[in-house]
Coordinates of C-alpha atoms in Angstrom, one line a residue:
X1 CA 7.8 -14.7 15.1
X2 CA 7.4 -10.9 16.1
X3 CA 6.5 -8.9 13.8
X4 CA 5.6 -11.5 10.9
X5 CA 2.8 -11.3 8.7
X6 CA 1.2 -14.2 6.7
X7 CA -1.8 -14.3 4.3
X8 CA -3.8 -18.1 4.3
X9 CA -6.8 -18.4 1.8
X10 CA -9.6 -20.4 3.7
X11 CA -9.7 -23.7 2.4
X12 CA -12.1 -25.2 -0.1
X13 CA -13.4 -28.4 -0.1
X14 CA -12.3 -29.6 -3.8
X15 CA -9.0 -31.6 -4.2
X16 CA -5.6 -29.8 -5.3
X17 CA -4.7 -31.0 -8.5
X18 CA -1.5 -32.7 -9.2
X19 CA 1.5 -30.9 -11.0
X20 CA 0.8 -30.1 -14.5
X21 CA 3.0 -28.7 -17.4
X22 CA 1.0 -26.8 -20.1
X23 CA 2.8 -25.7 -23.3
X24 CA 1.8 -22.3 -24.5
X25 CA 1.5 -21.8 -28.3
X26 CA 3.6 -19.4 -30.0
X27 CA 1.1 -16.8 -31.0
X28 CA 1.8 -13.6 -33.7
X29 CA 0.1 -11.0 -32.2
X30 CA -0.3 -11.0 -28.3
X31 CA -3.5 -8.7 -29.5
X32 CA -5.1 -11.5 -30.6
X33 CA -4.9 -13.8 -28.1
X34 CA -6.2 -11.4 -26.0
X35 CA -9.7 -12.2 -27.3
X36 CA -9.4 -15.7 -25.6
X37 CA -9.5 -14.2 -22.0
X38 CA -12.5 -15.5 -19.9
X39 CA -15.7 -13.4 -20.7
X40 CA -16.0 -10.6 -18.0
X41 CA -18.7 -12.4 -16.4
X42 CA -16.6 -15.7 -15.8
X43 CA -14.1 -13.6 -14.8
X44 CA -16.0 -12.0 -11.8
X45 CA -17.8 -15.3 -10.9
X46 CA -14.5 -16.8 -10.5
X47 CA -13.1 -14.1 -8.5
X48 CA -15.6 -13.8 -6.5
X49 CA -15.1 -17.2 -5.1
X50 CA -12.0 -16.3 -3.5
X51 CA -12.1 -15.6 0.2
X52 CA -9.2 -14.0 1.3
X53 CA -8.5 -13.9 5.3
X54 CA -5.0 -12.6 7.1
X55 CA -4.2 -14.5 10.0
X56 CA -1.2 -13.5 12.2
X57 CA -1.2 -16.9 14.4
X58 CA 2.6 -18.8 15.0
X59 CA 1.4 -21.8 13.8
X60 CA -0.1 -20.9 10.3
X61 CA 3.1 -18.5 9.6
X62 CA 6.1 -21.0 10.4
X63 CA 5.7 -23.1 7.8
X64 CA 8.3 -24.9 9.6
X65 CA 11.5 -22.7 11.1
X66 CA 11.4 -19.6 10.0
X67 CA 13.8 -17.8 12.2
X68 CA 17.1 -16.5 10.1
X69 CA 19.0 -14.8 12.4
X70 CA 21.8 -17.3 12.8
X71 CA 21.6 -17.6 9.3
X72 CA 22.8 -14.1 9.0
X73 CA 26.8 -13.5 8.7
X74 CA 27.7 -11.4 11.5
X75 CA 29.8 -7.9 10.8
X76 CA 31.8 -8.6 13.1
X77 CA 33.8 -11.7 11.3
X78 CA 37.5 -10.4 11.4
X79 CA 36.4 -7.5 13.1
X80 CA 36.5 -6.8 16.7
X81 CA 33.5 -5.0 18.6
X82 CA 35.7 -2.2 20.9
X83 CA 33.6 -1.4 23.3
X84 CA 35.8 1.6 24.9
X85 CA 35.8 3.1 21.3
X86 CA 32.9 3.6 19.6
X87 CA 34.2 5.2 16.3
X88 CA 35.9 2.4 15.5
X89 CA 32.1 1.1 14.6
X90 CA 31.6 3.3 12.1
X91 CA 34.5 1.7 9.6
X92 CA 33.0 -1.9 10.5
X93 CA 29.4 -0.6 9.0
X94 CA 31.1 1.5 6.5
X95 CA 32.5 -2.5 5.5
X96 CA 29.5 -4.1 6.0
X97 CA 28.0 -1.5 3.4
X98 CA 25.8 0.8 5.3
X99 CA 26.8 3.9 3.4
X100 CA 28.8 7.1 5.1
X101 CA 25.6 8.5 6.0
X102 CA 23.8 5.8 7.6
X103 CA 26.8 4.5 9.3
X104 CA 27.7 7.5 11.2
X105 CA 24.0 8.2 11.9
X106 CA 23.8 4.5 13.4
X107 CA 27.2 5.1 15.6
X108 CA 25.8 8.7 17.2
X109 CA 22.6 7.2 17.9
X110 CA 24.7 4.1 19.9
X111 CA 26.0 6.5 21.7
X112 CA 23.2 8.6 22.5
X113 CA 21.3 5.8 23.9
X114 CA 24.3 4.2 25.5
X115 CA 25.1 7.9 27.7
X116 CA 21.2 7.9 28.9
X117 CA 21.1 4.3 29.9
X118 CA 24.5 4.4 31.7
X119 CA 25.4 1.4 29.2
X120 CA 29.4 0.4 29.0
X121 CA 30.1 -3.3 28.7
X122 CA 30.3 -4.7 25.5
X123 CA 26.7 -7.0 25.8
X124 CA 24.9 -3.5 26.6
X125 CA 26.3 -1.8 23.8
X126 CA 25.6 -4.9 21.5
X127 CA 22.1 -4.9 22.9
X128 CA 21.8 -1.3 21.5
X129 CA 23.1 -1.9 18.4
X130 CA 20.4 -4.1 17.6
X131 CA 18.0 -1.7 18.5
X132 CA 19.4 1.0 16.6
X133 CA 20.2 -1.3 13.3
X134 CA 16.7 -2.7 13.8
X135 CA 15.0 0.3 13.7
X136 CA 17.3 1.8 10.4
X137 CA 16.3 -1.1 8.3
X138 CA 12.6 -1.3 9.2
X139 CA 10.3 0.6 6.5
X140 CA 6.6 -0.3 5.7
X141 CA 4.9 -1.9 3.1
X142 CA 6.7 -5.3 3.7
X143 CA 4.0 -7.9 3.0
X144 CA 3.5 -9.4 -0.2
X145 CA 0.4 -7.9 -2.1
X146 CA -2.5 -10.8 -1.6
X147 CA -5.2 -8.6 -0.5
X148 CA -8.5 -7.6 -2.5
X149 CA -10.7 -9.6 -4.5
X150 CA -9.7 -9.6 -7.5
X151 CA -7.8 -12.9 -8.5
X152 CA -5.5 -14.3 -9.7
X153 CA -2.8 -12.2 -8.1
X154 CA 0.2 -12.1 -10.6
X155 CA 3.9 -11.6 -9.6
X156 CA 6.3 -10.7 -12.0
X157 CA 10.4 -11.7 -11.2
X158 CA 13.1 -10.3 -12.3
X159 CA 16.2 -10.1 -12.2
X160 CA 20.2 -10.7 -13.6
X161 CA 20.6 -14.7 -13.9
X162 CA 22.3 -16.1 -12.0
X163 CA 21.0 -14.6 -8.7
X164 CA 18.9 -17.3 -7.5
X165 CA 15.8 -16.0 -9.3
X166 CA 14.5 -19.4 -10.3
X167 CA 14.9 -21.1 -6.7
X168 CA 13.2 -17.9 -5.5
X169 CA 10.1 -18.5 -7.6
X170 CA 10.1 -22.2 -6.2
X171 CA 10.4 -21.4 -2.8
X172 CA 7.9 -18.8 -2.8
X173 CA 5.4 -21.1 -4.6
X174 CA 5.6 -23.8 -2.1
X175 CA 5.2 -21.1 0.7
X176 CA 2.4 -20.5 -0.9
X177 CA 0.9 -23.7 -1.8
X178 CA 1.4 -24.6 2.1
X179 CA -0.8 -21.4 3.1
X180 CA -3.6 -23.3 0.4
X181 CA -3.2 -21.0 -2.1
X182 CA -3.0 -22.6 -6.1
X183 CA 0.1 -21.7 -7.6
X184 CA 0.8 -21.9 -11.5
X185 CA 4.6 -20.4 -12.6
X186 CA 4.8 -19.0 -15.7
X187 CA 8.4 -19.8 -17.4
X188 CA 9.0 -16.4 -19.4
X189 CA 12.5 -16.8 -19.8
X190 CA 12.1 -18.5 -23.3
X191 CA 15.5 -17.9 -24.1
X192 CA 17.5 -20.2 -22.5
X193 CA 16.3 -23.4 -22.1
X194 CA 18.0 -24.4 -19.2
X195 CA 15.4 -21.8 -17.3
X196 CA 12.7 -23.4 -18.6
X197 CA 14.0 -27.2 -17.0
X198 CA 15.0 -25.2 -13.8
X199 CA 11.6 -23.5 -13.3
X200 CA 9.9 -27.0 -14.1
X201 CA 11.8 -29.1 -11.8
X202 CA 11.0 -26.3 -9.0
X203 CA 7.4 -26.1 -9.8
X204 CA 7.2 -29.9 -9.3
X205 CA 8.9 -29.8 -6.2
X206 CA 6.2 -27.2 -5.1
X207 CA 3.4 -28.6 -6.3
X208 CA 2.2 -26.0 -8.7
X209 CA 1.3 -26.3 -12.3
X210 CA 4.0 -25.0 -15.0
X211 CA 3.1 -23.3 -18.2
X212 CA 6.0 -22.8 -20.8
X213 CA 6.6 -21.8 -23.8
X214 CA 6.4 -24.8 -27.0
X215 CA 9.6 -23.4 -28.7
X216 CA 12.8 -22.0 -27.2
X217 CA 13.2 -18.2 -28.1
X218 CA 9.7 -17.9 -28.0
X219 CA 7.8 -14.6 -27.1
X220 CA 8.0 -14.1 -23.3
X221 CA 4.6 -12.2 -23.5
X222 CA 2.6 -14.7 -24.8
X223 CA 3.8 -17.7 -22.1
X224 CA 3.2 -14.6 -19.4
X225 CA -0.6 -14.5 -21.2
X226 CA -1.3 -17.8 -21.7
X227 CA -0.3 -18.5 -17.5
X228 CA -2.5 -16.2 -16.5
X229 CA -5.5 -17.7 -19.2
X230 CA -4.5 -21.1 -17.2
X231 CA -5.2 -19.3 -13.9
X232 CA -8.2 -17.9 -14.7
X233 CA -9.6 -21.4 -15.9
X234 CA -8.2 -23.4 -13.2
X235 CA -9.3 -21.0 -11.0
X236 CA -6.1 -20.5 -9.1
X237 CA -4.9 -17.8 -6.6
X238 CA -1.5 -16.5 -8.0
X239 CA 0.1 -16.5 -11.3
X240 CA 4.4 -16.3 -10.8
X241 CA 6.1 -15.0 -13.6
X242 CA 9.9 -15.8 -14.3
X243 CA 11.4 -13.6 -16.6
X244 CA 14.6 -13.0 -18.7
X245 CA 17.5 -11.7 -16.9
X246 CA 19.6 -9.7 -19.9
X247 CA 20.7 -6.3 -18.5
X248 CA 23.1 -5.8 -21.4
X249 CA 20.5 -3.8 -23.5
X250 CA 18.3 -1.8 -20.8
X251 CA 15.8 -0.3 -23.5
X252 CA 15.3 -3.5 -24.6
X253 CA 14.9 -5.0 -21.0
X254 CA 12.6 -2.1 -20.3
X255 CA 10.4 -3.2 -23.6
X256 CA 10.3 -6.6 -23.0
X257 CA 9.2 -6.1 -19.3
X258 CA 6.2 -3.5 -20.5
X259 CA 5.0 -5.2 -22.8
X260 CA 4.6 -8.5 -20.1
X261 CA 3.0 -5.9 -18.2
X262 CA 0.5 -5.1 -20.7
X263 CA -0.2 -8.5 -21.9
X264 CA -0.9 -9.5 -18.3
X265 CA -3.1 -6.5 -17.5
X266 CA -5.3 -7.4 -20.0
X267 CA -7.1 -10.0 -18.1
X268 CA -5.1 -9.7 -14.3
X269 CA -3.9 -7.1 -12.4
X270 CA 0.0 -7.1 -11.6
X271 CA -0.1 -7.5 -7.5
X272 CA 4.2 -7.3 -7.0
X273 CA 6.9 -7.1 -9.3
X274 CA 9.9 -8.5 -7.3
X275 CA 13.7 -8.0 -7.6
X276 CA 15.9 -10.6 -6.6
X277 CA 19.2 -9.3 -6.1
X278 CA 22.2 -11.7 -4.5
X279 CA 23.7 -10.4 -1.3
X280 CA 27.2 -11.4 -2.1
X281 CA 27.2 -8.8 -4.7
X282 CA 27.4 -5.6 -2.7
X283 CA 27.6 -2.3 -4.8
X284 CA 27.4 -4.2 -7.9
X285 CA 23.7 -5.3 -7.0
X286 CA 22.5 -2.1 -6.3
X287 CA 23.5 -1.2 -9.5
X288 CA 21.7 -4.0 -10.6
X289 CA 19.0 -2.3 -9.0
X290 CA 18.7 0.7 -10.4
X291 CA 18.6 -0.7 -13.7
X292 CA 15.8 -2.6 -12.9
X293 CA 13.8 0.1 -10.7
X294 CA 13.8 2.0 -14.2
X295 CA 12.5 -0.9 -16.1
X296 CA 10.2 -2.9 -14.1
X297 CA 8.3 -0.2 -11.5
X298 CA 9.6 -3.2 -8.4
X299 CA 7.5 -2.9 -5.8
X300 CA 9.7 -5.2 -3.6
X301 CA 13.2 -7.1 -3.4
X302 CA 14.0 -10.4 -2.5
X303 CA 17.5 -11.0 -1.2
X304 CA 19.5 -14.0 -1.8
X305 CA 22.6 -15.8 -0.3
X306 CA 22.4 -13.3 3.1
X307 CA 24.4 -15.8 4.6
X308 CA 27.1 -15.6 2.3
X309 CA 28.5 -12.1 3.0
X310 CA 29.2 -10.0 6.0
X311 CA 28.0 -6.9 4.0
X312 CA 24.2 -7.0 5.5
X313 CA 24.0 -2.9 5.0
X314 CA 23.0 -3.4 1.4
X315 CA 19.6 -4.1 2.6
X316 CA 19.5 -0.5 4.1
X317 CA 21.2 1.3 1.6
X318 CA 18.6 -0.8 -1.3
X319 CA 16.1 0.3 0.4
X320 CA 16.9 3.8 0.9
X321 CA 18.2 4.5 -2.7
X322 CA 15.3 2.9 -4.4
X323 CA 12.4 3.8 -1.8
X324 CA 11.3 0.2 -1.7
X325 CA 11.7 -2.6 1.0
X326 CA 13.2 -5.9 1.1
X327 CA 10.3 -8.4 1.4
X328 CA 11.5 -11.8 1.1
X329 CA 15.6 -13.7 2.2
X330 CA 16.8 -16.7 1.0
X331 CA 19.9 -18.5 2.9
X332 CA 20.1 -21.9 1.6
X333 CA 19.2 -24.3 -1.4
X334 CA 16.5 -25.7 0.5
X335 CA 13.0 -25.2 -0.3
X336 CA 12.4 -23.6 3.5
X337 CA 15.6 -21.5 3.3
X338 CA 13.2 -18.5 2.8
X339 CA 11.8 -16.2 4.8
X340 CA 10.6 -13.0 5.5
X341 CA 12.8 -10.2 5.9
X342 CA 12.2 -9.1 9.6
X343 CA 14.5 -5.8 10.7
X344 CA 15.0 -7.2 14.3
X345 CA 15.9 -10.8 13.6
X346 CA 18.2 -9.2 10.7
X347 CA 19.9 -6.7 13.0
X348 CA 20.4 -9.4 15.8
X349 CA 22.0 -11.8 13.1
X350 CA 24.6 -8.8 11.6
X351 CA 25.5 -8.4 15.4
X352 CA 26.0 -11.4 16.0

């Protein structure tokens, strides 16, 4: 796949463990249990065991089929592509939620490049739009964060429930697991059990070790420690964090959030904080968004159901309202319906 980027640790020669769930205590003061962390020595012995190598080859990156772009709802469903009138393709993006701006942008530049290449037929045309789409929703900075030396790498998730933010976690962990990197999920979302069983089933199905909290309602920040303490023992590549997704009271989102941060910063450095936002929401998602921007400093979204909706633009106007990019697609309920997000194959699905 053009264009894709994938991170493989170099293998080791001891075994991968089995799935384990470990219960984290309730503790009182998330200060104190930061005295358990691994002495500073431990700490740089065990990352300094970690050999991190990028590789870029087909065959280490597929992870099975990774392509998406029939995956992707075209914008022209119920709408018809008039090649001898252009405008007319500004109200389909303008539908398909690419913003005034961008949408009328994205139609002048069609027909910039369609006067100097003599292009008239409706596959030409197409052809450009691809090109022109392509190029609007590519920004930099795509790839996750597993770079440097210092591990565990910790990811934090978050988002509204109900967006797919558990299956997320589990899809990215066995991503992960099949590039040899050791996964352990941290289930932060004390307050609903259901999470808790959701995030469990998903860390089985990927092989990675759960840690959880041993009450319901219990102190997000001290399951978000005590997965990272498990990490650090273990030592394991990448802590995931699933987190609480109640947006009715921002400040105390924001609070929670920090003070996960903090915790987790004691002992690890926070590599991404991803937003997963569901595509079929539109305008209400970025709103979602912004919320979240504010609270949680993302660093990257992950969007969910893209072949759900005909209204691909959100990914542009996501990324150009909150100045980050969208990293990672899911299109399915199965544990490779993930990938990526790749501008071209995303422009060539929304064309159609």
């Amino acid at each position: 796949m053009a264009g894709f980027s994938w991170f493989k640790k170099k293998k080791v020669d001891a075994p991968a463990a089995e799935p384990v769930q470990v219960v984290a205590e309730p503790v009182q003061a998330v200060a104190e249990r930061v005295q358990v962390v691994a002495e500073p020595a431990q700490a740089a012995e065990t990352q300094a065991q970690a050999v991190v190598e990028p590789i870029a080859s087909e065959a280490a990156a597929s992870g099975g089929s990774r392509s998406f772009a029939s995956r992707i709802r075209s914008i022209f469903i119920g709408n018809r592509f008039d090649s001898e009138d252009l405008d007319s393709l500004e109200d389909i993006l303008l539908l398909a939620d690419f913003g005034l701006n961008a949408s009328a942008e994205v139609v002048s530049e069609v027909k910039r490049i369609a006067k100097a290449e003599g292009a008239s037929s409706e596959a030409q045309l197409k052809a450009i739009l691809v090109r022109v789409l392509a190029e609007a929703l590519e920004v930099p900075g795509r790839e996750l964060n597993l770079t440097g030396p210092d591990l565990p790498y910790v990811f934090l998730v978050v988002g509204v429930n109900g967006v797919g933010k558990t299956t997320t976690i589990g899809k990215l962990a066995k991503w992960l697991a099949e590039g040899d990197w050791q996964v352990v999920i941290g289930a932060a979302d004390t307050f609903r059990a259901a999470a808790v069983d959701q995030v469990a089933t998903w860390a089985q199905r990927a092989g990675a070790k759960l840690v959880a909290g041993e009450t319901e309602g219990q102190d997000p920040a001290s399951v978000a420690f005590k997965a990272v303490e498990t990490a650090i023992a273990d030592k394991a590549d990448i802590v995931i964090i699933d987190t609480a997704g109640r947006l009715q009271n921002k400040q105390g989102l924001m609070d929670e959030l920090g003070k996960i941060r903090r915790v987790i910063e004691k002992s690890a450095r926070v590599s991404e904080t991803l937003l997963v936002l569901d595509a079929t929401t539109g305008q209400n998602g970025l709103a979602q968004a912004k919320a979240f921007a504010e609270a949680a400093s993302i660093t990257g979204v992950v969007l969910t159901k893209v072949d759900g909706t005909a209204k691909g633009g959100i990914v542009y106007t996501i990324q150009k309202e909150l100045g980050v990019p969208v990293k990672l697609i899911g299109f399915g309920e199965g544990v490779n319906d993930f990938a990526f997000f790749e501008a071209d194959q995303f422009a060539l699905g929304l064309v159609g």
